[in-house]
Structure formats: C-alpha cells, structure tokens
CSV table of C-alpha atoms (C1' of nucleotides) in Angstrom, one decimal:
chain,number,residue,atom,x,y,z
A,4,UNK,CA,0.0,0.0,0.0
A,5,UNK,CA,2.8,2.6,1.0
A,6,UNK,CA,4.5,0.9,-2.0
A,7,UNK,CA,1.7,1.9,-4.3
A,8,UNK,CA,1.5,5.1,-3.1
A,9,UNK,CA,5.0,6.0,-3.9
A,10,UNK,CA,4.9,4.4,-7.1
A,11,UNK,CA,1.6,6.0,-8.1
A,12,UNK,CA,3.3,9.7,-7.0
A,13,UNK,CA,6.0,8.5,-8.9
A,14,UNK,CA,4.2,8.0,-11.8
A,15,UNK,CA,2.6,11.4,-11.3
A,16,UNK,CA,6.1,13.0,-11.3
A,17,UNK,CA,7.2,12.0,-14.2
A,18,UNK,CA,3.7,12.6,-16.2
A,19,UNK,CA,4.3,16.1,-14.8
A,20,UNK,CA,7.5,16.5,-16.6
A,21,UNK,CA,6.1,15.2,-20.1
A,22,UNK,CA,3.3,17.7,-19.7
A,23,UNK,CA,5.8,20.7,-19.6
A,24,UNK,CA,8.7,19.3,-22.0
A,25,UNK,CA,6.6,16.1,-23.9
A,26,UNK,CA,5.9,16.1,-27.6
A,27,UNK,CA,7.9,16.3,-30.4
A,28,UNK,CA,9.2,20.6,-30.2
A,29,UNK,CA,9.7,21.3,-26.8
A,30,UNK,CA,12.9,20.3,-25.6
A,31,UNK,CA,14.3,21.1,-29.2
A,32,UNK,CA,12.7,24.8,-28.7
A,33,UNK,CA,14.1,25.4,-25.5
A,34,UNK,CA,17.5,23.9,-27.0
A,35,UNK,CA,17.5,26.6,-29.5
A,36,UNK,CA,17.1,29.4,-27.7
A,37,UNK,CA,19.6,28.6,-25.4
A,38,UNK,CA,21.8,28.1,-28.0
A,39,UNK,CA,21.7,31.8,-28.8
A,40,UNK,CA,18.4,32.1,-31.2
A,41,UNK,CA,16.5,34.6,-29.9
A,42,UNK,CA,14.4,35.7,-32.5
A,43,UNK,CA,10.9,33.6,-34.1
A,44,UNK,CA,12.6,32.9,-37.5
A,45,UNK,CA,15.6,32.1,-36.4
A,46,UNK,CA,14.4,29.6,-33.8
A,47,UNK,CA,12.3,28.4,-36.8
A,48,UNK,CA,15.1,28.0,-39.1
A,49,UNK,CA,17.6,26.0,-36.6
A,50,UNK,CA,14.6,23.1,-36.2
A,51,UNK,CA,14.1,21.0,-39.2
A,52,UNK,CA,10.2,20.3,-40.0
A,53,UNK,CA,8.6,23.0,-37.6
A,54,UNK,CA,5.4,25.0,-39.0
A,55,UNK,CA,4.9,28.6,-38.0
A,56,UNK,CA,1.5,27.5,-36.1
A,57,UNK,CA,3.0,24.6,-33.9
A,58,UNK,CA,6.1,27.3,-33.1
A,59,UNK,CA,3.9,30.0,-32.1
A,60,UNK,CA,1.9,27.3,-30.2
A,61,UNK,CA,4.8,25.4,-28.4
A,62,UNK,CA,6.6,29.3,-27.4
A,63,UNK,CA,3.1,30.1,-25.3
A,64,UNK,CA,3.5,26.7,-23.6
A,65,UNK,CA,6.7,27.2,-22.3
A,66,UNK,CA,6.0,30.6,-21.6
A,67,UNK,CA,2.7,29.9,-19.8
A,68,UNK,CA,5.2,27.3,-17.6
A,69,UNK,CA,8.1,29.0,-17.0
A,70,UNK,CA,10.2,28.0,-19.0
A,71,UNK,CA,11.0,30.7,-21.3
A,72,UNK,CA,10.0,34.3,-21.9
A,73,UNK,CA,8.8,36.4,-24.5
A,74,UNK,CA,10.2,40.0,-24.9
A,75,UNK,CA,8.7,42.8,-26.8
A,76,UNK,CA,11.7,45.1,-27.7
A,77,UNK,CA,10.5,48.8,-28.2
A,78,UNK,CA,13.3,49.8,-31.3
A,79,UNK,CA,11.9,50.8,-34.9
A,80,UNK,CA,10.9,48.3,-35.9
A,81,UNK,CA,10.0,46.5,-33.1
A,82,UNK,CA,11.4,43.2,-31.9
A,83,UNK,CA,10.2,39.7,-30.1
A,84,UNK,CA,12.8,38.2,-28.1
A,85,UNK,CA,12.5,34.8,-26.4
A,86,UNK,CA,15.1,33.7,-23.7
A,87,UNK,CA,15.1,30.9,-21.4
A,88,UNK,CA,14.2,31.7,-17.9
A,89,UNK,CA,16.9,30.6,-15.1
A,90,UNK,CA,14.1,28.3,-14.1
A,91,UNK,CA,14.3,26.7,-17.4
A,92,UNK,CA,18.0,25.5,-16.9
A,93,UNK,CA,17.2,23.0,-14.8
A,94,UNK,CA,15.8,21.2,-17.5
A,95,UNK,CA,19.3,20.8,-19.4
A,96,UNK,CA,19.5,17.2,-17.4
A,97,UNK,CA,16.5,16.0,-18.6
A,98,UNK,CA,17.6,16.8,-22.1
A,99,UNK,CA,20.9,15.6,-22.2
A,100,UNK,CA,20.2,11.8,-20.8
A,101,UNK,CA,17.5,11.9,-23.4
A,102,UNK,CA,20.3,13.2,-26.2
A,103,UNK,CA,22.1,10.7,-24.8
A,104,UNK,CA,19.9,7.4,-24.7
A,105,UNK,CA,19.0,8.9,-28.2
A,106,UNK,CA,22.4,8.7,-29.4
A,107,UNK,CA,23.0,5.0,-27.9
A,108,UNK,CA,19.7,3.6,-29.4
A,109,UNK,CA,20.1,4.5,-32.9
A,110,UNK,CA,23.7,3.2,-33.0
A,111,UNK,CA,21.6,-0.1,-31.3
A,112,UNK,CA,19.0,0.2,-34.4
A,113,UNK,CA,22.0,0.1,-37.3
A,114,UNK,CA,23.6,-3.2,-36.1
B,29,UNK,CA,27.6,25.1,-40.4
B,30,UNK,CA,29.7,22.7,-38.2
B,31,UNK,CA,27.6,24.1,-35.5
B,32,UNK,CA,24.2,23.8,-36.7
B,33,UNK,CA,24.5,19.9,-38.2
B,34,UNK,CA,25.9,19.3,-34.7
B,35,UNK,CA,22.7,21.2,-33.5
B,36,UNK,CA,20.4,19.7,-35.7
B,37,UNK,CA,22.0,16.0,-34.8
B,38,UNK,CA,21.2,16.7,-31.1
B,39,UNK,CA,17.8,17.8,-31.9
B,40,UNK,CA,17.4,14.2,-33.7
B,41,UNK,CA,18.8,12.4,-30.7
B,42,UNK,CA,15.9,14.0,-28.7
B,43,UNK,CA,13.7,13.4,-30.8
B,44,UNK,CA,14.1,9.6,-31.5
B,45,UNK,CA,14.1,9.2,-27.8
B,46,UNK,CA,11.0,11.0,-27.6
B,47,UNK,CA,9.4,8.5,-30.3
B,48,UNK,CA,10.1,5.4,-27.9
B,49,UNK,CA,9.2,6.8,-24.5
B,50,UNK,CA,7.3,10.3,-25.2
B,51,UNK,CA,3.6,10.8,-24.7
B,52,UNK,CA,1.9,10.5,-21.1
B,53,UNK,CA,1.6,6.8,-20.7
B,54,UNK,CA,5.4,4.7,-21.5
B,55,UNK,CA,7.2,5.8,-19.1
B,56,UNK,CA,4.6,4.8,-16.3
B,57,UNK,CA,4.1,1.4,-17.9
B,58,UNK,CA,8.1,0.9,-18.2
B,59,UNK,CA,8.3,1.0,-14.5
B,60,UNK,CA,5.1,-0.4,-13.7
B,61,UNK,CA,6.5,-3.8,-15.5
B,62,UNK,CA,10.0,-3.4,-14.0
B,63,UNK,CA,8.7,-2.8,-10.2
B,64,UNK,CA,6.7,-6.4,-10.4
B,65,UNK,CA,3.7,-6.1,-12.5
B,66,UNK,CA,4.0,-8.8,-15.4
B,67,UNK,CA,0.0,-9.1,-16.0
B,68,UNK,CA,-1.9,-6.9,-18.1
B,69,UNK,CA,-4.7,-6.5,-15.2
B,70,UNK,CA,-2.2,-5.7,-12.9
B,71,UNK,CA,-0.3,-3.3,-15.1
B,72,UNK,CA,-3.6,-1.5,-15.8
B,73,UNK,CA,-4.5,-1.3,-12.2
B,74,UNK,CA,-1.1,0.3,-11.1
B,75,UNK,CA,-1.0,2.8,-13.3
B,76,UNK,CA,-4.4,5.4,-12.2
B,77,UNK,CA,-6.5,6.4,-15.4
B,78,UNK,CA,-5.1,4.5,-17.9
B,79,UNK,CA,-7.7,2.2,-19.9
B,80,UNK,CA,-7.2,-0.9,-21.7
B,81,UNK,CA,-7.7,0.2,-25.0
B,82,UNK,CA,-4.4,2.6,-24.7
B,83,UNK,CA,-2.5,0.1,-22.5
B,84,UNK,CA,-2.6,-2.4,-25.3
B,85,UNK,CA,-1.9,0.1,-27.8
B,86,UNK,CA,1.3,1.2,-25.6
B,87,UNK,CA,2.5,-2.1,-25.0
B,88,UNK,CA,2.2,-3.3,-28.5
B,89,UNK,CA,4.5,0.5,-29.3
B,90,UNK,CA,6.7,-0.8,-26.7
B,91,UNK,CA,7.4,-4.2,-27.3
B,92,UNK,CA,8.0,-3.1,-31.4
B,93,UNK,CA,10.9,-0.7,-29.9
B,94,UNK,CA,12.4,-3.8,-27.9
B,95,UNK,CA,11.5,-2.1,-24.8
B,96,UNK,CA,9.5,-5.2,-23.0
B,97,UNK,CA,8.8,-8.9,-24.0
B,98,UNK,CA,5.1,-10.4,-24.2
B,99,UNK,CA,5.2,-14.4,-22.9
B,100,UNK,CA,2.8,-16.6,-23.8
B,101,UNK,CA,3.0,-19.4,-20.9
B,102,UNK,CA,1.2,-22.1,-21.5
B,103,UNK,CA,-0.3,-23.0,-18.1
B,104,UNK,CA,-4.3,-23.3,-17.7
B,105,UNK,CA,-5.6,-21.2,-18.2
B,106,UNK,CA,-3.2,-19.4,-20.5
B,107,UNK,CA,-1.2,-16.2,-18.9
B,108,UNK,CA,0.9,-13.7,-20.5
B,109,UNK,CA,3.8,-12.2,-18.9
B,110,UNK,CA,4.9,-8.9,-19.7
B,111,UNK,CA,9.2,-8.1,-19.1
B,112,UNK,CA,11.3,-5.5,-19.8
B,113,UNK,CA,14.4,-6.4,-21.7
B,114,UNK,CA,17.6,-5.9,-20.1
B,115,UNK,CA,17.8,-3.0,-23.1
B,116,UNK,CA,14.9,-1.3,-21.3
B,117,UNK,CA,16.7,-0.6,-18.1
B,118,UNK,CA,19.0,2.1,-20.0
B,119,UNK,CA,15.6,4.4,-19.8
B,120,UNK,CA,16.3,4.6,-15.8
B,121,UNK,CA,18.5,6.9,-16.2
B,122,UNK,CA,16.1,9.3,-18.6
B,123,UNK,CA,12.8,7.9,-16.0
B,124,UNK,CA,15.0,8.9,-13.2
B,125,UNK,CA,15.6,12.7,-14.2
B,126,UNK,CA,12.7,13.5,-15.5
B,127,UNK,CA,11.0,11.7,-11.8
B,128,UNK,CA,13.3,14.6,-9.8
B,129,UNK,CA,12.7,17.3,-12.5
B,130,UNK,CA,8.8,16.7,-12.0
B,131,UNK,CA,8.9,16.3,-8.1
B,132,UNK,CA,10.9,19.5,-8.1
B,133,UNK,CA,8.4,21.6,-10.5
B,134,UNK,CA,5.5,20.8,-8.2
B,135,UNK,CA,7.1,22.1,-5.3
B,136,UNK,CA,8.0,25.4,-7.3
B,137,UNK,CA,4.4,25.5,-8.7
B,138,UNK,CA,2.9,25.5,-4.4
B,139,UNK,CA,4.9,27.9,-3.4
C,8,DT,C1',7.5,50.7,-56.9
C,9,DA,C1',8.2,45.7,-55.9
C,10,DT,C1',10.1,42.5,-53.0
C,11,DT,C1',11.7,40.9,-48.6
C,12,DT,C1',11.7,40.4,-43.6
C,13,DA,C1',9.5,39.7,-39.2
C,14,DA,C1',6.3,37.6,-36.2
C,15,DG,C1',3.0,35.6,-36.2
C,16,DT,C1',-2.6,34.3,-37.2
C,17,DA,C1',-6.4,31.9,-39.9
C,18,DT,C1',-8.1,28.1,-42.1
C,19,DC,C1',-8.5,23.5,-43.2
C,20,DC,C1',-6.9,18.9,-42.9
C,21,DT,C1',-4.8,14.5,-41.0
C,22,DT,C1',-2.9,11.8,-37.3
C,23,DT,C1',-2.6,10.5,-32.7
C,24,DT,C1',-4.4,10.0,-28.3
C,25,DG,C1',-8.0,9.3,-25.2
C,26,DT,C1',-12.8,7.6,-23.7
C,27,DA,C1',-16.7,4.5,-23.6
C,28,DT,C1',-18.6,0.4,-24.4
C,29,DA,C1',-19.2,-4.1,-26.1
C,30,DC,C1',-17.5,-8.5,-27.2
C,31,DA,C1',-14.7,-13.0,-27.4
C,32,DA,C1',-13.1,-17.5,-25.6
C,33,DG,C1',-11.7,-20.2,-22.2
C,34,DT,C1',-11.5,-21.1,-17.2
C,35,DA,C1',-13.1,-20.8,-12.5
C,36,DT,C1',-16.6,-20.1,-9.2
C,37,DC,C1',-21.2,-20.0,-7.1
D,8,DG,C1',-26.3,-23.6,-15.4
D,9,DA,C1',-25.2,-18.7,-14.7
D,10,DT,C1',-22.0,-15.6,-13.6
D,11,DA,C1',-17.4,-13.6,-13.1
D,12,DC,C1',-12.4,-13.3,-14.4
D,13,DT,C1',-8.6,-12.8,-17.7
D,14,DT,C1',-6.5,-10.6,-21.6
D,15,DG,C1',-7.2,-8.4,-24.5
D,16,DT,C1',-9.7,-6.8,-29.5
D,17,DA,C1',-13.4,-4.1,-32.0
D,18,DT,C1',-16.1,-0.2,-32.8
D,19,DA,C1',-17.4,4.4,-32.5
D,20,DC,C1',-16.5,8.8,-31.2
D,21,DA,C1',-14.3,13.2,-29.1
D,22,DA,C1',-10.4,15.9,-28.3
D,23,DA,C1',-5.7,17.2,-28.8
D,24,DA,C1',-1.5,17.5,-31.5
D,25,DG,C1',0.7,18.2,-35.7
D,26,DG,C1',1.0,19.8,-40.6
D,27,DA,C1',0.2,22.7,-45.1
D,28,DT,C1',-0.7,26.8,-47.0
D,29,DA,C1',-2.1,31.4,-47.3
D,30,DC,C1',-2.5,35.8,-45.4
D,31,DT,C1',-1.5,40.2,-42.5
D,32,DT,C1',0.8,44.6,-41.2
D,33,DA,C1',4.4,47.5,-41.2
D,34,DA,C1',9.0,48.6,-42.0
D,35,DA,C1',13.3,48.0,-44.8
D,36,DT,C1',15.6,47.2,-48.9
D,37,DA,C1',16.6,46.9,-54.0
DNA sequence: TATTTAAGTATCCTTTTGTATACAAGTATC
DNA sequence: GATACTTGTATACAAAAGGATACTTAAATA
C-alpha cells in the first residue's frame, strides 16, 4: 500500500515532466534558444520540419510554464525576443540523458 | 555550419528518444512492469486512469521498440507475462531525471 | 515601386491520443 | 447452469496535437 503510493506519485512525477517538455518541439525549442536564437525565425530556421502554427503554439506553452520568456523590444521596428528563464535551466539534465539514450539507441538500431 | 548539423543532430537524438518513451503513458508502464507487475490487469491497475484500449496500444509500441517482452505461458488457463528487456533498463536513467525534474516543478508550482 | 523580412494568425486537414462500451473464448466459481 | 475473471480486440466517437498553406501589417531594402 505505502509501496503503491510511492509508485503512483511517482508516476505522477514524471507525467508532470512530459506535460511541460513532452511532444515532439519542446525540448528542441528550448535547445535553440539557449543556444543563442532569440528571434521567431531564427528559432524556426535551426529546427528542421517545424510550422509557423505549432512554433507559435509550443513558445506560449513554455512561456505559460516557466520556461522561457517572451520580450517585446521597443526599437523601430519593433522586436520579439524569447530567452530561457533561469528556471528553465534545470531542464538541461532531462535533455541531455535523453540526447544521450537517443544517441546510444540509434547506433543499437544500425547493427 | 559545423555548428548547426551538430545542432540539428542533437535535436534528432531527442527526438528519436521521444518516439520510444514520449507521450503520457510509457514511461509509467516501463516502470510499472520493471517494479513487479507482469500481467496486463495488474499493469492496468497500477498505473491510475489508464484504460485498456491505450495500454494495449502502448504495449504493443513498446514491445515493437524492444523495450519489453510479451510471454505466452502455456499454463491453464493461459497467462501472458509482460518483461522488460535488459535493453529497457537504460531508460532509468532518462525515468530517473525527469521523476526529480517533476517532483521539483511541483514544489515550485505550491509555493 | 516591388520585394523581402519579421512575427505571427487563420483556415483547413490529418494523425494521434483518449474515452466509452461491447464483445470473445476459455477457465473458475457460485 | 449462470456468472465472473482474464487478456485483450473491435467499434465508434471526441479531443488534442501536428501539418500545409495562405495571409496580415508595417517597416526595410533593392
């Protein structure tokens, strides 16, 4: 019973996580901008494949949680800056073991 | 250029691990099976909300990416005995970080 | 003047995920 | 004999995620 109860908060832990960074775009978002891309098209331009409506869907996600932040940059013309929040670093662990298991698995696929 | 391929190949990584263990349900049914549970019922019943239809679906996902085994054992009646391979346990590691990253968001989202 | 850039939004469509319910086939139980 | 349990599958449907394409508005550039 205690068992199951730590297993079950467990669970709820780690469904927690995929809500914030799960899907295809999120971690590789996040990645980009703290990488140095700062602006919408250039964020699009480093992911392969992304649409303008699943970007512009994804950045108010990770706004709405944290993660990163949108800045409205009052020069002529005017300018939207993302950045990653300090909050957001934390997440760097989460994506590298996943980079990494990625890595090892499709060397495991080619043999 | 160097940059951005080696960008773009990290991006990948992420996202072929994301294939095998994304979405809200794999992770949870990983560990389900490696804390004990080999039997679909019993799967099902450790994991709150999940319902049969996606369990099989998951499973079937699971055991395509050589994640877990499904046994037939021929006792009466019939059983099958879900395993995860010793390939699977790799995704500790990813279950493990993204279990802490979770716990720790929740805490941040109380106070 | 025409085209390009920036940062999206609007519309429509397809795929995936999730829910609800019923059913199957054999065994076990009342 | 009737009912329940096991391990799913089948069907129908709803909701969410992802994708394709066109459009907007205003400034900058050729």
């Amino acid at each position: 019973m205690e068992d199951k109860n730590r297993f079950q908060e467990k669970i709820a832990a780690i469904q927690d996580t995929m809500y914030v960074i799960g899907g295809k775009w999120k971690i590789p978002i996040v990645l980009s901008i703290y990488s140095g891309n700062k602006r919408f098209n250039d964020i699009s331009n480093s992911i392969p494949k992304i649409t303008n409506r699943v970007l512009s869907k994804e950045l108010k996600h990770l706004e709405d949680n944290l993660m990163i932040t949108r800045k409205v940059v009052d020069d002529y013309p005017v300018r939207i800056e993302y950045a990653v929040t300090e909050y957001c670093l934390s997440i760097q662990s989460v994506a590298n073991t996943m980079e990494e298991w990625g890595r090892n698995h499709k060397k495991r696929l080619q043999k």
